Short mmCIF file of C-alpha atoms in Angstrom, two decimals:
data_model
loop_
_atom_site.label_atom_id
_atom_site.label_comp_id
_atom_site.label_asym_id
_atom_site.label_seq_id
_atom_site.Cartn_x
_atom_site.Cartn_y
_atom_site.Cartn_z
CA MET Z 1 -25.71 6.13 -3.58
CA ASP Z 2 -26.06 2.62 -2.20
CA ARG Z 3 -25.39 2.26 1.48
CA ILE Z 4 -25.85 -0.92 3.29
CA ALA Z 5 -23.98 -1.31 7.00
CA SER Z 6 -24.19 -4.60 8.53
CA SER Z 7 -25.96 -3.37 11.68
CA ILE Z 8 -29.46 -3.22 9.62
CA VAL Z 9 -29.39 -7.14 11.01
CA ALA Z 10 -29.08 -8.54 14.16
CA GLU Z 11 -25.55 -9.31 15.57
CA ARG Z 12 -25.85 -12.59 15.50
CA GLU Z 13 -26.31 -12.54 11.61
CA GLN Z 14 -24.15 -10.13 10.86
CA LEU Z 15 -21.51 -11.86 9.56
CA ALA Z 16 -23.44 -14.23 7.36
CA PHE Z 17 -25.26 -10.95 6.09
CA TRP Z 18 -22.15 -9.26 5.15
CA GLU Z 19 -20.53 -12.48 3.27
CA ASP Z 20 -23.92 -12.66 1.12
CA LEU Z 21 -23.56 -9.20 0.89
CA VAL Z 22 -19.79 -9.25 -0.44
CA CYS Z 23 -20.77 -12.38 -2.77
CA ARG Z 24 -23.23 -10.61 -4.58
CA GLN Z 25 -21.73 -6.99 -4.60
CA LEU Z 26 -18.04 -8.12 -5.46
CA LEU Z 27 -16.76 -11.58 -5.76
CA PRO Z 28 -17.83 -14.75 -3.43
CA MET Z 29 -15.55 -14.82 -0.28
CA ARG Z 30 -15.73 -16.68 2.73
CA LEU Z 31 -16.01 -14.44 5.86
CA GLU Z 32 -14.49 -15.37 9.22
CA PRO Z 33 -14.42 -13.18 12.74
CA ALA Z 34 -10.70 -12.70 13.69
CA GLY Z 35 -8.57 -10.05 15.49
CA GLN Z 36 -10.26 -7.67 18.60
CA HIS Z 37 -12.01 -5.32 17.18
CA ARG Z 38 -15.90 -6.06 16.86
CA PHE Z 39 -17.15 -7.31 13.45
CA SER Z 40 -18.79 -4.51 11.51
CA GLY Z 41 -18.91 -3.85 7.13
CA GLU Z 42 -20.11 -1.13 5.34
CA ILE Z 43 -20.75 -0.61 1.51
CA ARG Z 44 -21.31 2.93 -0.24
CA ALA Z 45 -21.77 1.71 -3.99
CA ARG Z 46 -21.83 4.09 -6.84
CA ALA Z 47 -22.49 2.99 -10.51
CA VAL Z 48 -20.45 4.65 -13.52
CA SER Z 49 -21.44 3.70 -16.54
CA ASP Z 50 -21.88 -0.42 -16.27
CA GLN Z 51 -18.90 -0.86 -13.35
CA GLY Z 52 -20.11 -0.35 -9.45
CA VAL Z 53 -17.09 1.87 -7.88
CA VAL Z 54 -17.43 0.46 -4.11
CA LEU Z 55 -16.15 2.33 -1.02
CA VAL Z 56 -16.09 -0.42 1.80
CA SER Z 57 -15.39 -0.20 5.31
CA GLY Z 58 -15.02 -2.23 8.16
CA SER Z 59 -13.12 -4.19 10.62
CA GLY Z 60 -13.03 -7.73 12.83
CA MET Z 61 -13.33 -10.51 10.00
CA GLN Z 62 -10.70 -12.18 7.67
CA GLY Z 63 -11.71 -12.98 3.91
CA LEU Z 64 -11.02 -16.03 2.13
CA HIS Z 65 -11.07 -16.66 -1.62
CA GLY Z 66 -10.44 -20.14 -1.78
CA ARG Z 67 -10.93 -22.88 -4.10
CA VAL Z 68 -14.48 -23.34 -3.30
CA GLU Z 69 -14.84 -19.63 -3.93
CA VAL Z 70 -12.89 -20.11 -7.05
CA ALA Z 71 -15.56 -22.49 -8.35
CA LYS Z 72 -18.70 -20.65 -7.38
CA THR Z 73 -17.16 -17.62 -9.35
CA ASP Z 74 -19.57 -17.63 -12.67
CA THR Z 75 -18.04 -14.79 -14.29
CA HIS Z 76 -14.47 -13.76 -13.65
CA LEU Z 77 -13.23 -10.75 -12.47
CA HIS Z 78 -10.71 -8.04 -11.30
CA LEU Z 79 -11.22 -6.34 -8.09
CA ALA Z 80 -8.62 -3.09 -8.09
CA CYS Z 81 -8.80 -1.48 -4.82
CA VAL Z 82 -7.15 1.49 -3.30
CA HIS Z 83 -6.31 1.43 0.16
CA LEU Z 84 -7.19 4.54 2.21
CA GLY Z 85 -6.98 4.18 5.63
CA GLY Z 86 -6.81 1.63 8.43
CA GLU Z 87 -4.96 -1.71 8.30
CA THR Z 88 -5.02 -4.24 5.83
CA ARG Z 89 -2.71 -7.61 5.04
CA ILE Z 90 -3.09 -9.14 1.66
CA ILE Z 91 -2.25 -13.08 1.42
CA HIS Z 92 -1.36 -14.52 -1.70
CA ARG Z 93 1.11 -18.10 -1.89
CA ASP Z 94 1.98 -18.03 2.16
CA GLU Z 95 3.15 -14.29 1.97
CA ALA Z 96 0.82 -11.90 3.24
CA VAL Z 97 2.12 -7.96 2.39
CA PRO Z 98 0.85 -5.39 4.58
CA LEU Z 99 -0.87 -2.34 3.12
CA GLN Z 100 0.37 1.17 3.24
CA ARG Z 101 -2.06 4.09 2.45
CA GLY Z 102 -2.50 4.83 -0.92
CA ASP Z 103 -1.27 1.52 -2.51
CA VAL Z 104 -3.06 0.65 -5.15
CA PHE Z 105 -3.58 -3.92 -5.13
CA LEU Z 106 -5.77 -6.14 -7.21
CA VAL Z 107 -7.33 -9.50 -6.73
CA ASP Z 108 -8.32 -11.91 -9.43
CA SER Z 109 -11.30 -14.53 -9.01
CA ARG Z 110 -8.97 -17.41 -10.69
CA GLN Z 111 -6.46 -17.16 -7.88
CA ARG Z 112 -6.89 -18.10 -4.42
CA PHE Z 113 -6.01 -15.10 -2.20
CA ALA Z 114 -6.63 -14.08 1.88
CA LEU Z 115 -7.45 -10.49 3.24
CA GLY Z 116 -6.18 -9.52 6.92
CA LEU Z 117 -9.11 -7.23 8.28
CA GLU Z 118 -9.06 -7.48 11.93
CA GLN Z 119 -7.92 -3.49 12.10
CA PRO Z 120 -10.24 -0.81 10.77
CA PHE Z 121 -9.53 -0.34 7.37
CA ARG Z 122 -11.62 1.19 4.27
CA HIS Z 123 -10.86 0.72 0.06
CA LEU Z 124 -12.18 1.98 -2.73
CA VAL Z 125 -13.13 -0.78 -5.36
CA VAL Z 126 -13.95 -1.05 -8.58
CA ALA Z 127 -14.72 -4.50 -10.64
CA PHE Z 128 -14.03 -5.55 -13.75
CA PRO Z 129 -14.01 -8.66 -16.23
CA THR Z 130 -10.31 -9.98 -16.08
CA HIS Z 131 -10.21 -9.94 -20.20
CA TRP Z 132 -10.59 -6.31 -20.03
CA LEU Z 133 -7.06 -6.01 -18.49
CA ASP Z 134 -5.22 -9.17 -19.30
CA GLY Z 135 -5.13 -8.03 -22.73
CA ARG Z 136 -2.92 -5.25 -22.57
CA LEU Z 137 -0.73 -6.73 -20.43
CA ALA Z 138 2.31 -8.43 -20.79
CA ARG Z 139 1.96 -10.69 -18.22
CA PRO Z 140 -1.07 -11.15 -16.60
CA GLU Z 141 -0.63 -13.88 -14.20
CA LEU Z 142 1.36 -11.04 -12.46
CA ALA Z 143 -1.56 -9.15 -11.91
CA SER Z 144 -3.13 -11.14 -9.21
CA CYS Z 145 -2.57 -9.66 -6.01
CA ALA Z 146 -0.02 -7.25 -7.05
CA VAL Z 147 0.54 -4.12 -4.86
CA LEU Z 148 1.41 -1.25 -6.54
CA ARG Z 149 2.86 1.15 -4.15
CA ASN Z 150 5.03 5.33 -4.81
CA GLN Z 151 4.21 4.90 -8.54
CA PRO Z 152 2.85 7.55 -10.38
CA LEU Z 153 0.94 6.29 -12.15
CA ALA Z 154 -0.36 3.86 -9.68
CA ARG Z 155 -1.64 7.65 -7.63
CA GLN Z 156 -3.28 8.63 -11.25
CA TRP Z 157 -5.33 5.54 -11.03
CA ALA Z 158 -6.16 6.12 -7.68
CA ARG Z 159 -7.40 9.59 -7.95
CA HIS Z 160 -8.76 8.91 -11.17
CA LEU Z 161 -11.25 6.51 -9.58
CA ALA Z 162 -11.86 8.57 -6.75
CA ASP Z 163 -13.19 11.20 -9.29
CA ALA Z 164 -14.97 8.65 -10.39
CA TYR Z 165 -16.97 7.70 -7.26
CA SER Z 166 -17.15 11.64 -6.02
CA LEU Z 167 -18.70 12.72 -9.20
CA ALA Z 168 -20.72 9.17 -10.44
CA ASP Z 169 -24.38 11.17 -10.36
CA LYS Z 170 -22.91 13.89 -12.93
CA LEU Z 171 -21.19 12.36 -15.38
CA SER Z 172 -22.79 11.89 -19.06
CA LEU Z 173 -22.96 8.40 -20.08
CA ASP Z 174 -19.86 9.27 -22.73
CA ALA Z 175 -17.92 10.49 -19.62
CA GLU Z 176 -19.06 7.66 -17.47
CA ALA Z 177 -17.89 5.35 -20.70
CA MET Z 178 -14.53 7.42 -20.81
CA PHE Z 179 -14.16 6.64 -17.06
CA VAL Z 180 -13.75 2.93 -17.21
CA ARG Z 181 -11.78 2.83 -20.42
CA HIS Z 182 -8.84 5.27 -18.85
CA SER Z 183 -9.00 3.44 -15.89
CA VAL Z 184 -8.60 0.19 -17.63
CA GLU Z 185 -5.72 1.57 -19.73
CA LEU Z 186 -4.14 3.23 -17.17
CA LEU Z 187 -3.79 0.69 -14.22
CA ALA Z 188 -2.77 -1.85 -17.40
CA GLN Z 189 0.28 0.77 -17.78
CA ALA Z 190 1.55 1.35 -14.19
CA LEU Z 191 1.12 -2.48 -14.22
CA ASN Z 192 3.42 -3.27 -17.34
CA GLU Z 193 5.80 -0.45 -15.79
CA ARG Z 194 5.68 -2.80 -12.79
CA GLN Z 195 6.64 -5.79 -14.32
CA ASP Z 196 9.11 -4.58 -16.62
CA GLN Z 197 10.68 -3.44 -13.50
CA GLN Z 198 12.62 -0.59 -15.46
CA PRO Z 199 9.28 2.27 -15.28
CA LYS Z 200 9.57 4.93 -18.28
CA ARG Z 201 8.33 7.14 -15.86
CA PHE Z 202 8.34 10.17 -18.20
CA GLU Z 203 6.47 8.47 -21.04
CA ALA Z 204 4.05 6.95 -18.22
CA GLU Z 205 3.39 10.42 -16.41
CA ARG Z 206 2.41 12.27 -20.17
CA ALA Z 207 0.02 9.25 -21.00
CA ALA Z 208 -1.53 9.91 -17.19
CA LEU Z 209 -1.24 13.63 -18.27
CA PHE Z 210 -2.90 12.95 -21.77
CA MET Z 211 -5.79 11.05 -19.44
CA ARG Z 212 -6.35 13.54 -17.02
CA ALA Z 213 -6.78 16.39 -20.09
CA CYS Z 214 -9.11 13.73 -21.48
CA ARG Z 215 -11.32 13.34 -18.72
CA LEU Z 216 -11.46 17.15 -17.77
CA ILE Z 217 -12.64 17.87 -20.95
CA ALA Z 218 -15.20 15.28 -20.46
CA LEU Z 219 -16.30 17.02 -17.34
CA GLU Z 220 -16.34 20.50 -18.76
CA PHE Z 221 -17.57 20.83 -22.56
CA GLY Z 222 -20.27 22.92 -21.73
CA ASP Z 223 -18.10 25.26 -20.50
CA PRO Z 224 -17.49 28.36 -23.16
CA SER Z 225 -14.42 29.52 -21.62
CA LEU Z 226 -12.97 25.93 -21.82
CA THR Z 227 -9.46 26.69 -23.58
CA ARG Z 228 -5.90 24.97 -23.96
CA ASP Z 229 -4.29 28.07 -21.13
CA ARG Z 230 -7.32 26.97 -18.56
CA ILE Z 231 -6.55 23.43 -19.17
CA ALA Z 232 -2.92 23.32 -18.94
CA SER Z 233 -3.44 25.64 -15.34
CA LYS Z 234 -5.70 23.60 -13.90
CA LEU Z 235 -2.85 20.33 -14.53
CA ARG Z 236 -0.59 22.75 -12.94
CA VAL Z 237 1.46 22.07 -16.77
CA SER Z 238 2.32 24.58 -19.19
CA SER Z 239 0.46 25.11 -22.51
CA ARG Z 240 3.17 24.21 -24.69
CA THR Z 241 3.68 20.94 -22.48
CA LEU Z 242 0.35 19.79 -23.27
CA ASP Z 243 0.37 20.55 -26.68
CA ARG Z 244 3.46 18.40 -27.08
CA VAL Z 245 1.43 15.54 -25.24
CA PHE Z 246 -1.72 15.72 -27.33
CA ALA Z 247 0.60 16.00 -30.54
CA GLU Z 248 2.25 12.99 -29.86
CA ARG Z 249 -1.18 10.86 -30.12
CA GLY Z 250 -2.17 12.84 -33.83
CA GLU Z 251 -4.75 15.67 -31.78
CA THR Z 252 -4.58 19.11 -30.79
CA ILE Z 253 -6.52 20.07 -27.97
CA MET Z 254 -8.65 22.13 -29.00
CA ARG Z 255 -9.86 19.08 -31.97
CA ARG Z 256 -10.42 17.36 -28.71
CA ILE Z 257 -12.51 19.61 -27.09
CA TYR Z 258 -14.96 19.89 -30.04
CA ASP Z 259 -14.93 16.20 -30.61
CA GLU Z 260 -16.47 16.14 -27.09
CA ARG Z 261 -19.23 18.86 -27.72
CA ILE Z 262 -20.09 17.24 -30.74
CA ARG Z 263 -20.48 14.31 -28.91
CA GLN Z 264 -22.30 15.45 -26.80
CA ALA Z 265 -24.76 17.56 -28.56
CA VAL Z 266 -25.32 14.17 -31.24
CA THR Z 267 -26.47 12.40 -27.97
CA LEU Z 268 -28.69 15.28 -27.07
CA LEU Z 269 -30.00 15.63 -30.76
CA ALA Z 270 -30.91 12.11 -30.55
CA ASP Z 271 -32.59 12.20 -26.84
CA ALA Z 272 -36.21 12.31 -27.14
CA ARG Z 273 -36.42 13.82 -23.89
CA ALA Z 274 -34.60 16.90 -25.42
CA ALA Z 275 -37.00 16.89 -28.30
CA HIS Z 276 -38.62 20.77 -26.55
CA ARG Z 277 -34.76 21.96 -27.18
CA SER Z 278 -33.81 24.12 -29.96
CA VAL Z 279 -30.91 22.84 -32.21
CA THR Z 280 -29.76 26.82 -30.83
CA GLU Z 281 -30.34 26.08 -27.13
CA ILE Z 282 -28.24 22.39 -27.72
CA ALA Z 283 -25.36 24.30 -29.55
CA PHE Z 284 -24.79 26.51 -25.97
CA ALA Z 285 -25.33 23.66 -23.61
CA CYS Z 286 -22.99 21.68 -25.43
CA GLY Z 287 -20.11 24.91 -25.08
CA PHE Z 288 -20.95 27.07 -28.22
CA VAL Z 289 -21.53 30.72 -28.39
CA ASP Z 290 -22.51 31.04 -31.65
CA GLY Z 291 -24.99 28.49 -33.53
CA SER Z 292 -23.16 29.47 -37.39
CA HIS Z 293 -19.80 28.34 -36.00
CA PHE Z 294 -21.89 24.87 -33.82
CA GLY Z 295 -23.40 24.32 -37.51
CA ARG Z 296 -19.75 24.26 -39.20
CA VAL Z 297 -18.23 22.44 -36.73
CA PHE Z 298 -21.23 19.70 -36.85
CA MET Z 299 -21.32 19.41 -40.75
CA ALA Z 300 -17.18 19.14 -40.63
CA ARG Z 301 -18.06 15.72 -38.44
CA MET Z 302 -21.10 13.77 -38.88
CA HIS Z 303 -21.40 15.33 -42.50
CA MET Z 304 -24.85 17.26 -42.41
CA CYS Z 305 -26.62 20.14 -40.59
CA PRO Z 306 -27.71 19.69 -36.95
CA SER Z 307 -31.33 19.77 -38.06
CA LYS Z 308 -31.22 17.52 -40.64
CA TRP Z 309 -29.27 14.85 -38.78
CA ARG Z 310 -31.69 15.19 -35.85
CA GLN Z 311 -34.77 14.64 -38.44
CA GLN Z 312 -33.21 11.63 -39.75
CA GLN Z 313 -32.52 10.43 -36.11
CA GLY Z 314 -36.82 10.43 -35.45
#
């Protein structure tokens, strides 16, 4: 984890230092001292796939992303944030919205906005290219400075991001990619639900449940005792509910588990760093308890046996 605090430089240099750090880590911002609290800032960043998930905290400032900062932005980004605590105001088109703990809010580097950060605050933030989200939205122009509050999908997205931050150093490359993909998909669903003003809560919750189950499989595929019943128990739903959610998407739970195990096995079999590991050892590491069963499942998906596939990768 990369941790950087404004206190590492002299007090008179801290605001300029922090402004430069925010511009490099997130997006161009102009910072000004504000409020009665002493200025402070801290960033704790973790990499998930190619995206940085950043825990930001501080006080005693106002952040401005105006016309000059918009012009300075080379690659336009959405910043999707969870307000974890403290006091923050998001200001857009002369409207100031005080944030509540647990709120999810977005800013767009193509639009002007300001953040009132005078009081101590903590945010969990992820940045991604604007086109990742815009193409999934019915009305992308409404995403800028949107605040999602008391919405099941927004709460699910916030938990999703917190999981990514806490587990960043324990995820496989495939699991990291899944985190990023699901993060964008889930956030788009939450925004579309908000914009419709007629939320389909039941459908939204089922979509969130499917994503949570897929994430759990991606994290625990190596456990041979992973079953539909165990997944349902961890997600606090019935096994039949979970079956229906997967069936709606043309899948079964066990197929998803085996697909994830084979994806991981393929990665290991092609990795030169794992060349010393036998095919059977890799099978066990991916959650199979029987080498012949692994061979049959691998053959069905890759159309050749594991050892032959490994030879071809060399």
